[in-house]
Amino acid sequence: MNLKRITFISFILSLVILLFKLSINFLVWLDVWFEYTNSDYVVNFPSVFYSGQIILPILQFLPLIPFLYVFYRRQTQR
């Protein structure tokens, strides 16, 4: 794979991770907003949204994987 393709793949991965982070933040905000504005209506989101505190730091390193792959391939071809 050439460097342009690697950069493009990393960019797309970064955008996907950013959208994932924004959706989790929005759902947590929505849950808090419903909880404090209307106590009769409670939104119970699955706990998977709150597990984003653990998953998101790991996901931030995903765009580096294509670059590490190219680096590994170049080192082993020598």
mmCIF file of N, CA and C in Angstrom:
data_model
loop_
_atom_site.group_PDB
_atom_site.id
_atom_site.type_symbol
_atom_site.label_atom_id
_atom_site.label_comp_id
_atom_site.label_asym_id
_atom_site.label_seq_id
_atom_site.Cartn_x
_atom_site.Cartn_y
_atom_site.Cartn_z
ATOM 1 N N MET A 1 0.848 -1.190 0.000
ATOM 2 C CA MET A 1 0.000 0.000 0.000
ATOM 3 C C MET A 1 0.887 1.244 0.000
ATOM 4 N N ASN A 2 0.476 2.225 -0.766
ATOM 5 C CA ASN A 2 1.258 3.452 -0.785
ATOM 6 C C ASN A 2 0.804 4.394 0.328
ATOM 7 N N LEU A 3 1.578 5.443 0.506
ATOM 8 C CA LEU A 3 1.351 6.341 1.638
ATOM 9 C C LEU A 3 0.046 7.129 1.498
ATOM 10 N N LYS A 4 -0.353 7.460 0.273
ATOM 11 C CA LYS A 4 -1.614 8.194 0.090
ATOM 12 C C LYS A 4 -2.804 7.349 0.522
ATOM 13 N N ARG A 5 -2.780 6.091 0.182
ATOM 14 C CA ARG A 5 -3.875 5.201 0.574
ATOM 15 C C ARG A 5 -3.906 5.018 2.087
ATOM 16 N N ILE A 6 -2.730 4.883 2.685
ATOM 17 C CA ILE A 6 -2.645 4.741 4.142
ATOM 18 C C ILE A 6 -3.191 5.985 4.835
ATOM 19 N N THR A 7 -2.814 7.149 4.322
ATOM 20 C CA THR A 7 -3.291 8.397 4.911
ATOM 21 C C THR A 7 -4.803 8.510 4.776
ATOM 22 N N PHE A 8 -5.328 8.128 3.631
ATOM 23 C CA PHE A 8 -6.776 8.184 3.421
ATOM 24 C C PHE A 8 -7.505 7.235 4.368
ATOM 25 N N ILE A 9 -7.010 6.031 4.521
ATOM 26 C CA ILE A 9 -7.632 5.063 5.434
ATOM 27 C C ILE A 9 -7.587 5.580 6.869
ATOM 28 N N SER A 10 -6.469 6.156 7.263
ATOM 29 C CA SER A 10 -6.355 6.697 8.619
ATOM 30 C C SER A 10 -7.302 7.870 8.825
ATOM 31 N N PHE A 11 -7.457 8.690 7.789
ATOM 32 C CA PHE A 11 -8.371 9.822 7.881
ATOM 33 C C PHE A 11 -9.813 9.344 8.047
ATOM 34 N N ILE A 12 -10.208 8.345 7.286
ATOM 35 C CA ILE A 12 -11.562 7.798 7.396
ATOM 36 C C ILE A 12 -11.780 7.178 8.781
ATOM 37 N N LEU A 13 -10.789 6.452 9.280
ATOM 38 C CA LEU A 13 -10.902 5.888 10.633
ATOM 39 C C LEU A 13 -11.045 6.985 11.678
ATOM 40 N N SER A 14 -10.308 8.073 11.508
ATOM 41 C CA SER A 14 -10.412 9.190 12.452
ATOM 42 C C SER A 14 -11.806 9.797 12.426
ATOM 43 N N LEU A 15 -12.382 9.941 11.232
ATOM 44 C CA LEU A 15 -13.736 10.489 11.140
ATOM 45 C C LEU A 15 -14.770 9.568 11.781
ATOM 46 N N VAL A 16 -14.624 8.277 11.576
ATOM 47 C CA VAL A 16 -15.556 7.319 12.183
ATOM 48 C C VAL A 16 -15.462 7.375 13.705
ATOM 49 N N ILE A 17 -14.250 7.450 14.219
ATOM 50 C CA ILE A 17 -14.067 7.529 15.671
ATOM 51 C C ILE A 17 -14.643 8.829 16.213
ATOM 52 N N LEU A 18 -14.439 9.926 15.487
ATOM 53 C CA LEU A 18 -14.986 11.210 15.920
ATOM 54 C C LEU A 18 -16.512 11.171 15.957
ATOM 55 N N LEU A 19 -17.138 10.605 14.942
ATOM 56 C CA LEU A 19 -18.600 10.486 14.942
ATOM 57 C C LEU A 19 -19.089 9.593 16.076
ATOM 58 N N PHE A 20 -18.364 8.529 16.350
ATOM 59 C CA PHE A 20 -18.722 7.645 17.454
ATOM 60 C C PHE A 20 -18.651 8.388 18.785
ATOM 61 N N LYS A 21 -17.588 9.166 18.971
ATOM 62 C CA LYS A 21 -17.437 9.928 20.207
ATOM 63 C C LYS A 21 -18.544 10.965 20.351
ATOM 64 N N LEU A 22 -18.862 11.651 19.255
ATOM 65 C CA LEU A 22 -19.911 12.662 19.317
ATOM 66 C C LEU A 22 -21.277 12.046 19.595
ATOM 67 N N SER A 23 -21.542 10.885 19.032
ATOM 68 C CA SER A 23 -22.832 10.243 19.294
ATOM 69 C C SER A 23 -22.942 9.802 20.749
ATOM 70 N N ILE A 24 -21.862 9.293 21.308
ATOM 71 C CA ILE A 24 -21.895 8.902 22.725
ATOM 72 C C ILE A 24 -22.095 10.126 23.606
ATOM 73 N N ASN A 25 -21.378 11.207 23.306
ATOM 74 C CA ASN A 25 -21.537 12.424 24.104
ATOM 75 C C ASN A 25 -22.954 12.973 23.997
ATOM 76 N N PHE A 26 -23.523 12.920 22.788
ATOM 77 C CA PHE A 26 -24.891 13.407 22.613
ATOM 78 C C PHE A 26 -25.892 12.556 23.385
ATOM 79 N N LEU A 27 -25.742 11.242 23.342
ATOM 80 C CA LEU A 27 -26.685 10.374 24.050
ATOM 81 C C LEU A 27 -26.571 10.528 25.561
ATOM 82 N N VAL A 28 -25.369 10.717 26.060
ATOM 83 C CA VAL A 28 -25.202 10.952 27.500
ATOM 84 C C VAL A 28 -25.821 12.286 27.877
ATOM 85 N N TRP A 29 -25.596 13.315 27.039
ATOM 86 C CA TRP A 29 -26.200 14.616 27.309
ATOM 87 C C TRP A 29 -27.722 14.521 27.284
ATOM 88 N N LEU A 30 -28.269 13.780 26.311
ATOM 89 C CA LEU A 30 -29.713 13.622 26.202
ATOM 90 C C LEU A 30 -30.281 12.911 27.424
ATOM 91 N N ASP A 31 -29.582 11.906 27.895
ATOM 92 C CA ASP A 31 -30.020 11.181 29.084
ATOM 93 C C ASP A 31 -30.047 12.103 30.297
ATOM 94 N N VAL A 32 -29.008 12.896 30.471
ATOM 95 C CA VAL A 32 -28.951 13.822 31.607
ATOM 96 C C VAL A 32 -30.028 14.886 31.477
ATOM 97 N N TRP A 33 -30.243 15.379 30.261
ATOM 98 C CA TRP A 33 -31.247 16.423 30.057
ATOM 99 C C TRP A 33 -32.644 15.915 30.388
ATOM 100 N N PHE A 34 -32.989 14.710 29.907
ATOM 101 C CA PHE A 34 -34.306 14.154 30.224
ATOM 102 C C PHE A 34 -34.444 13.863 31.712
ATOM 103 N N GLU A 35 -33.367 13.470 32.328
ATOM 104 C CA GLU A 35 -33.434 13.136 33.750
ATOM 105 C C GLU A 35 -33.726 14.368 34.597
ATOM 106 N N TYR A 36 -33.141 15.512 34.237
ATOM 107 C CA TYR A 36 -33.310 16.704 35.057
ATOM 108 C C TYR A 36 -34.492 17.570 34.644
ATOM 109 N N THR A 37 -34.970 17.443 33.411
ATOM 110 C CA THR A 37 -36.079 18.300 32.997
ATOM 111 C C THR A 37 -37.437 17.681 33.268
ATOM 112 N N ASN A 38 -37.555 16.390 33.150
ATOM 113 C CA ASN A 38 -38.855 15.753 33.320
ATOM 114 C C ASN A 38 -38.647 14.460 34.097
ATOM 115 N N SER A 39 -38.973 14.492 35.353
ATOM 116 C CA SER A 39 -38.730 13.313 36.186
ATOM 117 C C SER A 39 -39.718 12.185 35.889
ATOM 118 N N ASP A 40 -40.848 12.501 35.202
ATOM 119 C CA ASP A 40 -41.807 11.443 34.866
ATOM 120 C C ASP A 40 -41.307 10.575 33.713
ATOM 121 N N TYR A 41 -40.505 11.159 32.875
ATOM 122 C CA TYR A 41 -40.021 10.435 31.700
ATOM 123 C C TYR A 41 -38.523 10.204 31.851
ATOM 124 N N VAL A 42 -38.144 8.974 32.037
ATOM 125 C CA VAL A 42 -36.736 8.644 32.254
ATOM 126 C C VAL A 42 -36.241 7.826 31.069
ATOM 127 N N VAL A 43 -35.162 8.271 30.487
ATOM 128 C CA VAL A 43 -34.557 7.549 29.373
ATOM 129 C C VAL A 43 -33.465 6.663 29.939
ATOM 130 N N ASN A 44 -33.588 5.390 29.743
ATOM 131 C CA ASN A 44 -32.573 4.455 30.218
ATOM 132 C C ASN A 44 -31.792 3.924 29.026
ATOM 133 N N PHE A 45 -30.683 4.550 28.758
ATOM 134 C CA PHE A 45 -29.829 4.062 27.687
ATOM 135 C C PHE A 45 -29.041 2.863 28.187
ATOM 136 N N PRO A 46 -28.695 1.975 27.301
ATOM 137 C CA PRO A 46 -27.862 0.839 27.725
ATOM 138 C C PRO A 46 -26.523 1.322 28.271
ATOM 139 N N SER A 47 -25.960 0.522 29.114
ATOM 140 C CA SER A 47 -24.700 0.924 29.738
ATOM 141 C C SER A 47 -23.545 0.913 28.755
ATOM 142 N N VAL A 48 -23.782 0.428 27.522
ATOM 143 C CA VAL A 48 -22.699 0.419 26.544
ATOM 144 C C VAL A 48 -22.287 1.841 26.193
ATOM 145 N N PHE A 49 -23.212 2.799 26.293
ATOM 146 C CA PHE A 49 -22.852 4.176 25.995
ATOM 147 C C PHE A 49 -21.916 4.737 27.058
ATOM 148 N N TYR A 50 -22.112 4.306 28.286
ATOM 149 C CA TYR A 50 -21.248 4.793 29.351
ATOM 150 C C TYR A 50 -19.920 4.046 29.387
ATOM 151 N N SER A 51 -19.874 2.902 28.737
ATOM 152 C CA SER A 51 -18.595 2.198 28.669
ATOM 153 C C SER A 51 -17.656 2.849 27.669
ATOM 154 N N GLY A 52 -18.128 3.906 27.014
ATOM 155 C CA GLY A 52 -17.273 4.651 26.102
ATOM 156 C C GLY A 52 -16.072 5.262 26.789
ATOM 157 N N GLN A 53 -16.139 5.414 28.097
ATOM 158 C CA GLN A 53 -14.985 5.933 28.832
ATOM 159 C C GLN A 53 -13.801 4.988 28.716
ATOM 160 N N ILE A 54 -14.064 3.703 28.525
ATOM 161 C CA ILE A 54 -12.993 2.715 28.392
ATOM 162 C C ILE A 54 -12.646 2.486 26.927
ATOM 163 N N ILE A 55 -13.672 2.443 26.074
ATOM 164 C CA ILE A 55 -13.461 2.088 24.675
ATOM 165 C C ILE A 55 -12.816 3.218 23.882
ATOM 166 N N LEU A 56 -13.231 4.455 24.117
ATOM 167 C CA LEU A 56 -12.778 5.557 23.275
ATOM 168 C C LEU A 56 -11.276 5.805 23.307
ATOM 169 N N PRO A 57 -10.612 5.751 24.455
ATOM 170 C CA PRO A 57 -9.154 5.932 24.403
ATOM 171 C C PRO A 57 -8.446 4.863 23.581
ATOM 172 N N ILE A 58 -8.997 3.658 23.565
ATOM 173 C CA ILE A 58 -8.396 2.599 22.749
ATOM 174 C C ILE A 58 -8.648 2.870 21.268
ATOM 175 N N LEU A 59 -9.855 3.331 20.935
ATOM 176 C CA LEU A 59 -10.204 3.592 19.541
ATOM 177 C C LEU A 59 -9.388 4.724 18.931
ATOM 178 N N GLN A 60 -8.891 5.630 19.747
ATOM 179 C CA GLN A 60 -8.143 6.757 19.213
ATOM 180 C C GLN A 60 -6.833 6.331 18.571
ATOM 181 N N PHE A 61 -6.361 5.141 18.893
ATOM 182 C CA PHE A 61 -5.113 4.671 18.302
ATOM 183 C C PHE A 61 -5.328 3.875 17.017
ATOM 184 N N LEU A 62 -6.578 3.629 16.625
ATOM 185 C CA LEU A 62 -6.845 2.869 15.406
ATOM 186 C C LEU A 62 -6.255 3.496 14.142
ATOM 187 N N PRO A 63 -6.302 4.822 13.953
ATOM 188 C CA PRO A 63 -5.723 5.377 12.725
ATOM 189 C C PRO A 63 -4.218 5.151 12.597
ATOM 190 N N LEU A 64 -3.544 4.814 13.675
ATOM 191 C CA LEU A 64 -2.104 4.560 13.591
ATOM 192 C C LEU A 64 -1.776 3.183 13.028
ATOM 193 N N ILE A 65 -2.734 2.279 13.047
ATOM 194 C CA ILE A 65 -2.467 0.900 12.628
ATOM 195 C C ILE A 65 -1.981 0.803 11.179
ATOM 196 N N PRO A 66 -2.600 1.494 10.202
ATOM 197 C CA PRO A 66 -2.054 1.397 8.838
ATOM 198 C C PRO A 66 -0.622 1.903 8.722
ATOM 199 N N PHE A 67 -0.285 2.974 9.435
ATOM 200 C CA PHE A 67 1.085 3.485 9.393
ATOM 201 C C PHE A 67 2.060 2.491 10.018
ATOM 202 N N LEU A 68 1.653 1.869 11.112
ATOM 203 C CA LEU A 68 2.514 0.869 11.736
ATOM 204 C C LEU A 68 2.703 -0.341 10.833
ATOM 205 N N TYR A 69 1.665 -0.697 10.097
ATOM 206 C CA TYR A 69 1.765 -1.814 9.153
ATOM 207 C C TYR A 69 2.781 -1.512 8.053
ATOM 208 N N VAL A 70 2.713 -0.306 7.501
ATOM 209 C CA VAL A 70 3.668 0.075 6.451
ATOM 210 C C VAL A 70 5.079 0.114 7.013
ATOM 211 N N PHE A 71 5.238 0.643 8.208
ATOM 212 C CA PHE A 71 6.563 0.688 8.823
ATOM 213 C C PHE A 71 7.109 -0.722 9.020
ATOM 214 N N TYR A 72 6.261 -1.624 9.482
ATOM 215 C CA TYR A 72 6.675 -3.014 9.688
ATOM 216 C C TYR A 72 7.064 -3.668 8.366
ATOM 217 N N ARG A 73 6.276 -3.453 7.331
ATOM 218 C CA ARG A 73 6.572 -4.053 6.026
ATOM 219 C C ARG A 73 7.886 -3.536 5.455
ATOM 220 N N ARG A 74 8.136 -2.256 5.627
ATOM 221 C CA ARG A 74 9.389 -1.690 5.106
ATOM 222 C C ARG A 74 10.594 -2.191 5.888
ATOM 223 N N GLN A 75 10.415 -2.418 7.171
ATOM 224 C CA GLN A 75 11.526 -2.919 7.974
ATOM 225 C C GLN A 75 11.828 -4.378 7.659
ATOM 226 N N THR A 76 10.800 -5.154 7.362
ATOM 227 C CA THR A 76 11.029 -6.573 7.084
ATOM 228 C C THR A 76 11.507 -6.817 5.660
ATOM 229 N N GLN A 77 11.315 -5.869 4.755
ATOM 230 C CA GLN A 77 11.762 -6.048 3.377
ATOM 231 C C GLN A 77 13.248 -5.780 3.215
ATOM 232 N N ARG A 78 13.859 -5.160 4.179
ATOM 233 C CA ARG A 78 15.298 -4.866 4.082
ATOM 234 C C ARG A 78 16.142 -6.100 4.232
#
